[in-house]
CSV table of N, CA, C and O in Angstrom, one decimal:
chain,number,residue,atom,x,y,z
A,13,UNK,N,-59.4,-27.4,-15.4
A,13,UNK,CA,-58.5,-27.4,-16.5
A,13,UNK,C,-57.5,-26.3,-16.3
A,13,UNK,O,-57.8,-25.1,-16.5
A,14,UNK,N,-56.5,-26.5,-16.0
A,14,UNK,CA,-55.3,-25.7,-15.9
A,14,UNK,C,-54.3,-25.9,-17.1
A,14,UNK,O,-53.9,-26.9,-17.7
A,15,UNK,N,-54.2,-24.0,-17.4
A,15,UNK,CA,-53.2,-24.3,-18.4
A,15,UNK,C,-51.6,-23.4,-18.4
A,15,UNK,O,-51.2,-22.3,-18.1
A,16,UNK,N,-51.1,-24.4,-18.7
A,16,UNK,CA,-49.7,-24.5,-18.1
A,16,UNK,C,-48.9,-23.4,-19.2
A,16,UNK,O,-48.9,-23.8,-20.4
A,17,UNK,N,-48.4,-22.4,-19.0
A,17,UNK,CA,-47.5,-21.7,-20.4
A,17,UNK,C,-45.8,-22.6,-20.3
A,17,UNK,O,-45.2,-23.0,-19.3
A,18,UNK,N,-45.5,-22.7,-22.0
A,18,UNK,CA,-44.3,-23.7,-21.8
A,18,UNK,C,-43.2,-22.3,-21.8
A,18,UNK,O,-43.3,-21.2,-22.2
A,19,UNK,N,-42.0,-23.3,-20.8
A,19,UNK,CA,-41.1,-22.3,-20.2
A,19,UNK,C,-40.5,-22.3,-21.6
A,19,UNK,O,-40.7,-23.1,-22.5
A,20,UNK,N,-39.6,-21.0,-21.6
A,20,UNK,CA,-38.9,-20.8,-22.5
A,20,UNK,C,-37.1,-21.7,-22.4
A,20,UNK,O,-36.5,-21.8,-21.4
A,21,UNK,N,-36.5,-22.1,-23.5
A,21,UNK,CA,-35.7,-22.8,-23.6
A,21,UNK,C,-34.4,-22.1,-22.9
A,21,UNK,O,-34.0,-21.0,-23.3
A,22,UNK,N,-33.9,-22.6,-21.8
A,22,UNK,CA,-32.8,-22.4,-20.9
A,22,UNK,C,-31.3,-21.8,-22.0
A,22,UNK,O,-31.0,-22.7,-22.8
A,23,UNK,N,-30.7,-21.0,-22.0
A,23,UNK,CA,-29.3,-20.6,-22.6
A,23,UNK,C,-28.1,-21.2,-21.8
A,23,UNK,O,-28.0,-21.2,-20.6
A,24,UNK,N,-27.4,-21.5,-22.4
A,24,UNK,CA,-26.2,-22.3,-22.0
A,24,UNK,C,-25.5,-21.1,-21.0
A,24,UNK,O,-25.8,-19.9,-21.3
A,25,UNK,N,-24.6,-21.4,-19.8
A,25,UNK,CA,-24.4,-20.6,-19.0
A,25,UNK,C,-23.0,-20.4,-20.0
A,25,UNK,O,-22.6,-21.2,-20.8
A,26,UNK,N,-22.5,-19.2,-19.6
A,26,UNK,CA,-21.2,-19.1,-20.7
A,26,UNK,C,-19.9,-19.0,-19.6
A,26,UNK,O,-19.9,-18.8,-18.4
A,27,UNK,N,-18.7,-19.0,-20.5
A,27,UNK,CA,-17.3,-18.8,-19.4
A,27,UNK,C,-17.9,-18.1,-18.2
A,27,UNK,O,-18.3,-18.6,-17.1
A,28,UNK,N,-17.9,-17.0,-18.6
A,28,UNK,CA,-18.1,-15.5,-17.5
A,28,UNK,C,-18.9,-15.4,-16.2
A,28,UNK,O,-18.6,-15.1,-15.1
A,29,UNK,N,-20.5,-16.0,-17.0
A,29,UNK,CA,-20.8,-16.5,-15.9
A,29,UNK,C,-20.8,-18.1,-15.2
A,29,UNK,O,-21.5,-18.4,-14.2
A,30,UNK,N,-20.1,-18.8,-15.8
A,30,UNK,CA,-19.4,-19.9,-14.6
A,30,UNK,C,-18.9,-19.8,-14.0
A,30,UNK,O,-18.8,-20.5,-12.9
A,31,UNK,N,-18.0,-18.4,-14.4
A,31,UNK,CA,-16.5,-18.3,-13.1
A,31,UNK,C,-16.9,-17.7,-12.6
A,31,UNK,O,-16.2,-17.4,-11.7
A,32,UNK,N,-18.4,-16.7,-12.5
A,32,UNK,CA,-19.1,-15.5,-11.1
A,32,UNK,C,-19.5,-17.0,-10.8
A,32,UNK,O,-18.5,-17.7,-10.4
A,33,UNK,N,-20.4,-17.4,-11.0
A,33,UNK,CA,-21.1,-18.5,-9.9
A,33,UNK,C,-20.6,-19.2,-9.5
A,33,UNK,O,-21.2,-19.6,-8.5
A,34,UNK,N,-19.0,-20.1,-10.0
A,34,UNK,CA,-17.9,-20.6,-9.1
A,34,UNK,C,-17.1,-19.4,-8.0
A,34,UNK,O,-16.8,-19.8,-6.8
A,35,UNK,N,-16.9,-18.3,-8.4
A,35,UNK,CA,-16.4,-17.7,-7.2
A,35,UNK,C,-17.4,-17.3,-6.2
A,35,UNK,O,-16.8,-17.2,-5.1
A,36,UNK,N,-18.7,-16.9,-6.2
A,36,UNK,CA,-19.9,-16.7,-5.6
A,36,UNK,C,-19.8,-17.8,-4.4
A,36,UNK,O,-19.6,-17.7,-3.1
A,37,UNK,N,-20.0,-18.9,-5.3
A,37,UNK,CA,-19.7,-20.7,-4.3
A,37,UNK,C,-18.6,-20.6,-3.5
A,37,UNK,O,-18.7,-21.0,-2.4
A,38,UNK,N,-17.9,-20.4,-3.8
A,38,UNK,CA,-16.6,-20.4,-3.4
A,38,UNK,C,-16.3,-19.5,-2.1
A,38,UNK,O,-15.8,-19.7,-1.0
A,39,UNK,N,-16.8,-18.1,-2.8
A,39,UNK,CA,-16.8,-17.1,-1.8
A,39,UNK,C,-17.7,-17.5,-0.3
A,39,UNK,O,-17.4,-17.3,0.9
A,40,UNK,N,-18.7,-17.9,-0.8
A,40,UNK,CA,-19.9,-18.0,1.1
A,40,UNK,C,-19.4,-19.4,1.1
A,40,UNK,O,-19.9,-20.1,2.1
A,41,UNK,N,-18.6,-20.0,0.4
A,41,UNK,CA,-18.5,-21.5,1.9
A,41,UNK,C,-16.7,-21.2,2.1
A,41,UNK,O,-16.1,-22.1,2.7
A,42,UNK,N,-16.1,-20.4,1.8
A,42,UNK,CA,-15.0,-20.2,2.5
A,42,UNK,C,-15.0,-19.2,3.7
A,42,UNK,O,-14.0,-19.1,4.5
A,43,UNK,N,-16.6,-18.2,3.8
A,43,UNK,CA,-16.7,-17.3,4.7
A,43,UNK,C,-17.6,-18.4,5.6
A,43,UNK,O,-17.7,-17.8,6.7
A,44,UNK,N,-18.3,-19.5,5.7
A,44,UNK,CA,-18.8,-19.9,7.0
A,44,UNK,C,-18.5,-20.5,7.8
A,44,UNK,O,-17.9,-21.6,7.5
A,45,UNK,N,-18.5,-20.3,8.8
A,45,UNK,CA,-18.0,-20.8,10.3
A,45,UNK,C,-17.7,-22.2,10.5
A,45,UNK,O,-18.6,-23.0,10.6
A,46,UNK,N,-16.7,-22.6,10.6
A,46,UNK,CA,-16.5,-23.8,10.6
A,46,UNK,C,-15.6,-24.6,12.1
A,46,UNK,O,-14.4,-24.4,11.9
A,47,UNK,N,-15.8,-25.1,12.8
A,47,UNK,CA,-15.2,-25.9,13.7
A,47,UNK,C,-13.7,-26.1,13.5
A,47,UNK,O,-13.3,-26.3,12.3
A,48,UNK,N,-12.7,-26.0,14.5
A,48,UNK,CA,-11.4,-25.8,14.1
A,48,UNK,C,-11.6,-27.3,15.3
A,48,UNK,O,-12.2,-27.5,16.3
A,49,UNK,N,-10.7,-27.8,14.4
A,49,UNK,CA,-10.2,-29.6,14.8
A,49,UNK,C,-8.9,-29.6,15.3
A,49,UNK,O,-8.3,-30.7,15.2
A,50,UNK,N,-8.4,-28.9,15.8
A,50,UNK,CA,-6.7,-28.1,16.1
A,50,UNK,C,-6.6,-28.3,17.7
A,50,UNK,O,-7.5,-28.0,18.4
A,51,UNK,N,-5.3,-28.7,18.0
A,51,UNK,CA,-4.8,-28.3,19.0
A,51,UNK,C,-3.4,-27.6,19.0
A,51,UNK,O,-2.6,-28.1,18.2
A,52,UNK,N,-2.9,-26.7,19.7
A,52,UNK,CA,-1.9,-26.5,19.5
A,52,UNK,C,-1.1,-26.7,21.1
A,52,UNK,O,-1.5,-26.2,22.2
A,53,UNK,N,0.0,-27.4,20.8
A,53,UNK,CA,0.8,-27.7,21.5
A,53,UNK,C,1.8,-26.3,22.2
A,53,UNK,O,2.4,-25.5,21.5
A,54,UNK,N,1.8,-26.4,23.7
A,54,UNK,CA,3.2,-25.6,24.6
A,54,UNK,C,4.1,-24.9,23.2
A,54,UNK,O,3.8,-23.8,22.7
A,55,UNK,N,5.2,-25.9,22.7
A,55,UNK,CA,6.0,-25.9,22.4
A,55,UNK,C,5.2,-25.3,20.9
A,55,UNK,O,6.0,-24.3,20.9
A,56,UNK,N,4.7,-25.1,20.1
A,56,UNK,CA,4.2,-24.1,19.2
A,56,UNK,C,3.6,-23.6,19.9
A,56,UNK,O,4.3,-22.5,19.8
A,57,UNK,N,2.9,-23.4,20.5
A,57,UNK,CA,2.5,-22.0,20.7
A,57,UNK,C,3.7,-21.0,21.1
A,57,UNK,O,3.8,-19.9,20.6
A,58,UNK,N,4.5,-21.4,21.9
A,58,UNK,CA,5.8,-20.2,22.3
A,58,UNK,C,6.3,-20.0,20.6
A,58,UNK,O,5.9,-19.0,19.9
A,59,UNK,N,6.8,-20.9,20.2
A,59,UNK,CA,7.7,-21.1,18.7
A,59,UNK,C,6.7,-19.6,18.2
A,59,UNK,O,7.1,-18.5,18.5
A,60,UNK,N,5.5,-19.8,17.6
A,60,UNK,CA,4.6,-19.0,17.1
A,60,UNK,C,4.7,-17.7,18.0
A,60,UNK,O,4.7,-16.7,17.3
A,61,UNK,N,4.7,-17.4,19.0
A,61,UNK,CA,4.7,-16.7,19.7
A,61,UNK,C,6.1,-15.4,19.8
A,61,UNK,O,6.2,-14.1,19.9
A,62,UNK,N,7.0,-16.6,19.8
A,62,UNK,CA,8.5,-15.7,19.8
A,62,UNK,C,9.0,-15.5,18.3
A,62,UNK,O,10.1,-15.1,18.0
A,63,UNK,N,8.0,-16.0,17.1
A,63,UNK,CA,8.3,-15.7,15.9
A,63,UNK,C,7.2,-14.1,15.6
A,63,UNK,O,7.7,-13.2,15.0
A,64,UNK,N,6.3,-14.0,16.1
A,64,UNK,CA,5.4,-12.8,16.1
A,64,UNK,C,6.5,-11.7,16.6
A,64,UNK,O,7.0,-10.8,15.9
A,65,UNK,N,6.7,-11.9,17.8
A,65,UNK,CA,7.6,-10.8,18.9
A,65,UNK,C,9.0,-10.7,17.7
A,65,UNK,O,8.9,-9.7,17.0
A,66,UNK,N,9.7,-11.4,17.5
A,66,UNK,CA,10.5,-11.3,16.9
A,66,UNK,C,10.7,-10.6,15.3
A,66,UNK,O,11.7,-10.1,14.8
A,67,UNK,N,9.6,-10.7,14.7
A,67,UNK,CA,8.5,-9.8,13.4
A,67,UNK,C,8.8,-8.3,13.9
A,67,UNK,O,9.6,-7.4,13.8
A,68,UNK,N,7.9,-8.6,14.6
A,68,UNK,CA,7.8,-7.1,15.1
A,68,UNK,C,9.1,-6.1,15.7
A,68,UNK,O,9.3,-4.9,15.3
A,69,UNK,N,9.7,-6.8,16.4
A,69,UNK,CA,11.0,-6.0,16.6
A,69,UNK,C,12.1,-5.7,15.6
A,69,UNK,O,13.0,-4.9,15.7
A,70,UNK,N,11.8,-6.8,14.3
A,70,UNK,CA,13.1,-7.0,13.6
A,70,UNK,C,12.4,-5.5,12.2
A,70,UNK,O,13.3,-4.7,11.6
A,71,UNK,N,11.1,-5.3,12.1
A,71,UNK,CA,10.7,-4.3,11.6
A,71,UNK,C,10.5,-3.0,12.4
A,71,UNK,O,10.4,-1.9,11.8
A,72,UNK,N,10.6,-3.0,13.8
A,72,UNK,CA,11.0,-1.7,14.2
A,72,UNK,C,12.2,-1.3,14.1
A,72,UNK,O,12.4,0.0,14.1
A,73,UNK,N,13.4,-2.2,14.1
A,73,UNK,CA,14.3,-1.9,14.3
A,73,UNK,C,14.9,-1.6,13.1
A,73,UNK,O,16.0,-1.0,13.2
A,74,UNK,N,14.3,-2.1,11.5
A,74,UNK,CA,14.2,-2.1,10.1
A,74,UNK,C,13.9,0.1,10.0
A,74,UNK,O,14.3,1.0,9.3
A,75,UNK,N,13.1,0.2,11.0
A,75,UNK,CA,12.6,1.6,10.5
A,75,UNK,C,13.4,2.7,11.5
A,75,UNK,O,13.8,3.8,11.3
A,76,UNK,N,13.7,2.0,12.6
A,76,UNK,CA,14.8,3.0,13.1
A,76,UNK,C,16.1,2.9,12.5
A,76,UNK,O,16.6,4.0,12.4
A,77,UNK,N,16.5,2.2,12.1
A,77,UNK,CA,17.6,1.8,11.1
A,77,UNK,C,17.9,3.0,10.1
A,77,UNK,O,18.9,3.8,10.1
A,78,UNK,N,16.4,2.9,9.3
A,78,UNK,CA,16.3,4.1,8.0
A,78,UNK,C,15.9,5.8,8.5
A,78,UNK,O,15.6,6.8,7.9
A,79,UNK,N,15.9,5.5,9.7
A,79,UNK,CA,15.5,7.3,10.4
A,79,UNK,C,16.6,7.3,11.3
A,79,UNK,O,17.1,8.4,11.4
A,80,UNK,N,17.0,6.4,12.1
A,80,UNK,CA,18.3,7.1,12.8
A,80,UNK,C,19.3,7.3,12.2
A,80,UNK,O,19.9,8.3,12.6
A,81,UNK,N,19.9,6.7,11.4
A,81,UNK,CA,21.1,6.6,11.7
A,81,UNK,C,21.3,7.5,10.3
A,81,UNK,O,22.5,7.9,10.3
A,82,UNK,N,20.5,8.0,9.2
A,82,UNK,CA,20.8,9.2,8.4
A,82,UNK,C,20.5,10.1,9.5
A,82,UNK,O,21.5,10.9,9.5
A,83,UNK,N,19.8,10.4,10.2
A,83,UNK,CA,19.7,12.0,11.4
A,83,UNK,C,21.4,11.9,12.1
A,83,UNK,O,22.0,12.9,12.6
A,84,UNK,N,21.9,10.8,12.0
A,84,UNK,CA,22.8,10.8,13.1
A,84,UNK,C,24.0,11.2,12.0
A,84,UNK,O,24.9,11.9,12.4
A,85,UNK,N,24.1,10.6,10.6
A,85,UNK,CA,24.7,11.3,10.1
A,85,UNK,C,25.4,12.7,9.8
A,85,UNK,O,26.5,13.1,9.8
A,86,UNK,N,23.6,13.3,9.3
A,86,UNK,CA,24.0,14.2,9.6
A,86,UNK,C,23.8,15.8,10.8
A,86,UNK,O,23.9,17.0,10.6
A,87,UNK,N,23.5,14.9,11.8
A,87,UNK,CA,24.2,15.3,13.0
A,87,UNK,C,25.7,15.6,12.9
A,87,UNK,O,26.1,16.7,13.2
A,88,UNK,N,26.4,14.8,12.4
A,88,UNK,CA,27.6,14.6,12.9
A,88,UNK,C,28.5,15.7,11.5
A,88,UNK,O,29.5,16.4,11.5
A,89,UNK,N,27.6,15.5,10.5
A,89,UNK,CA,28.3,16.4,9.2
A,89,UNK,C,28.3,17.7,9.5
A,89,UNK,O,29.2,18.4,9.0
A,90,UNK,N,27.2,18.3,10.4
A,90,UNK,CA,26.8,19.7,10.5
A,90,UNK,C,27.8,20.1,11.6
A,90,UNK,O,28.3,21.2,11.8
A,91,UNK,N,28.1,18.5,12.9
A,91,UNK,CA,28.8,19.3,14.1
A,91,UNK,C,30.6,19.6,13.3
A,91,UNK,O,31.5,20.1,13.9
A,92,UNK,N,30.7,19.1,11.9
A,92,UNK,CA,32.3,18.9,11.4
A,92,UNK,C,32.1,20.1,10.8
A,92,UNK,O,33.1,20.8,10.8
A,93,UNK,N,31.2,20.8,10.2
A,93,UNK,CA,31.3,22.1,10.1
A,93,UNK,C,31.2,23.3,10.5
A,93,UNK,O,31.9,24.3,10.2
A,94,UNK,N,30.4,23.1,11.3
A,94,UNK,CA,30.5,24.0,12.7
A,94,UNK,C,31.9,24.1,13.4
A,94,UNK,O,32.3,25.2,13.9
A,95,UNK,N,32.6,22.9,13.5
A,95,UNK,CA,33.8,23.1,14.2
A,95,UNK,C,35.0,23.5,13.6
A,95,UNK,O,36.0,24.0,14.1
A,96,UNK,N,34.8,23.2,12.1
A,96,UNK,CA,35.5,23.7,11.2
A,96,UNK,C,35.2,25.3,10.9
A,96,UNK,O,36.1,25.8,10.2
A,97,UNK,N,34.5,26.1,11.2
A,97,UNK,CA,33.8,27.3,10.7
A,97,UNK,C,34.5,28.3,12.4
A,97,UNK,O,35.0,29.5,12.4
A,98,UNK,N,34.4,27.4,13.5
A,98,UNK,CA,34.8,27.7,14.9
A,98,UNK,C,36.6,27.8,14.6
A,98,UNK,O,36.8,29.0,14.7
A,99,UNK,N,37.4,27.4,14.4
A,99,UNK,CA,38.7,26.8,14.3
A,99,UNK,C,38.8,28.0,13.1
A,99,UNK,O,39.5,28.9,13.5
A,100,UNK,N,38.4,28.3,11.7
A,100,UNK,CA,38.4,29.4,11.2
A,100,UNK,C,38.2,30.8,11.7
A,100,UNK,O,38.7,31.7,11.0
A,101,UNK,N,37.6,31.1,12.7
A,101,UNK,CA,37.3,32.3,13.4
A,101,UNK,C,38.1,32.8,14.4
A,101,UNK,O,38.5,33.9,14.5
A,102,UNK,N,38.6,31.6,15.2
A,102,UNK,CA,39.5,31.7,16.4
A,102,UNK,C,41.2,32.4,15.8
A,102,UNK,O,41.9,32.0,14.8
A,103,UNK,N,41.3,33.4,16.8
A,103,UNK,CA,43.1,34.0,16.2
A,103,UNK,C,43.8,33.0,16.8
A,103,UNK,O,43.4,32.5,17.8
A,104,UNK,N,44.8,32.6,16.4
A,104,UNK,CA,46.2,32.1,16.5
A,104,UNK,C,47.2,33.0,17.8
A,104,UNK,O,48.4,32.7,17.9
């Protein structure tokens, strides 16, 4: 004779936790390993390839941009007073 205790009545799952246990779901089958069905073709791969290289140079040259060319400014402001300050000192 086995005696069975009755389970207690289940609570409705609410908003809050629907959307943890949809993003939970969501989260471990967007992280497992999956077979890539892909080939990529010569011609994308270069395409992809000279758009990377091209990234990269067009933001190095974005940041020498904003560091050279104010140094070179004023480079050039300091050498007009300097030569101005030289031209003041010299006799006639």
């Amino acid at each position: 004779m086995t005696h069975e205790t009755p389970m207690p009545p289940r609570r409705p799952l609410t908003f809050w936790s629907q959307s943890v246990a949809f993003r939970a779901t969501f989260a471990a089958a967007a992280t497992l390993p999956q077979a890539a069905q892909a080939y990529i073709g010569p011609g994308a791969g270069l395409t992809a390839l000279g758009t990377v290289i091209a990234l990269i140079l067009a933001l190095g040259l974005a940041i020498v941009g904003f560091v050279w060319y104010p140094l070179k400014r004023l480079r050039r402001k300091r050498k007009r007073a300097s030569d101005g300050d030289k031209a003041d000192r010299e006799p006639e």
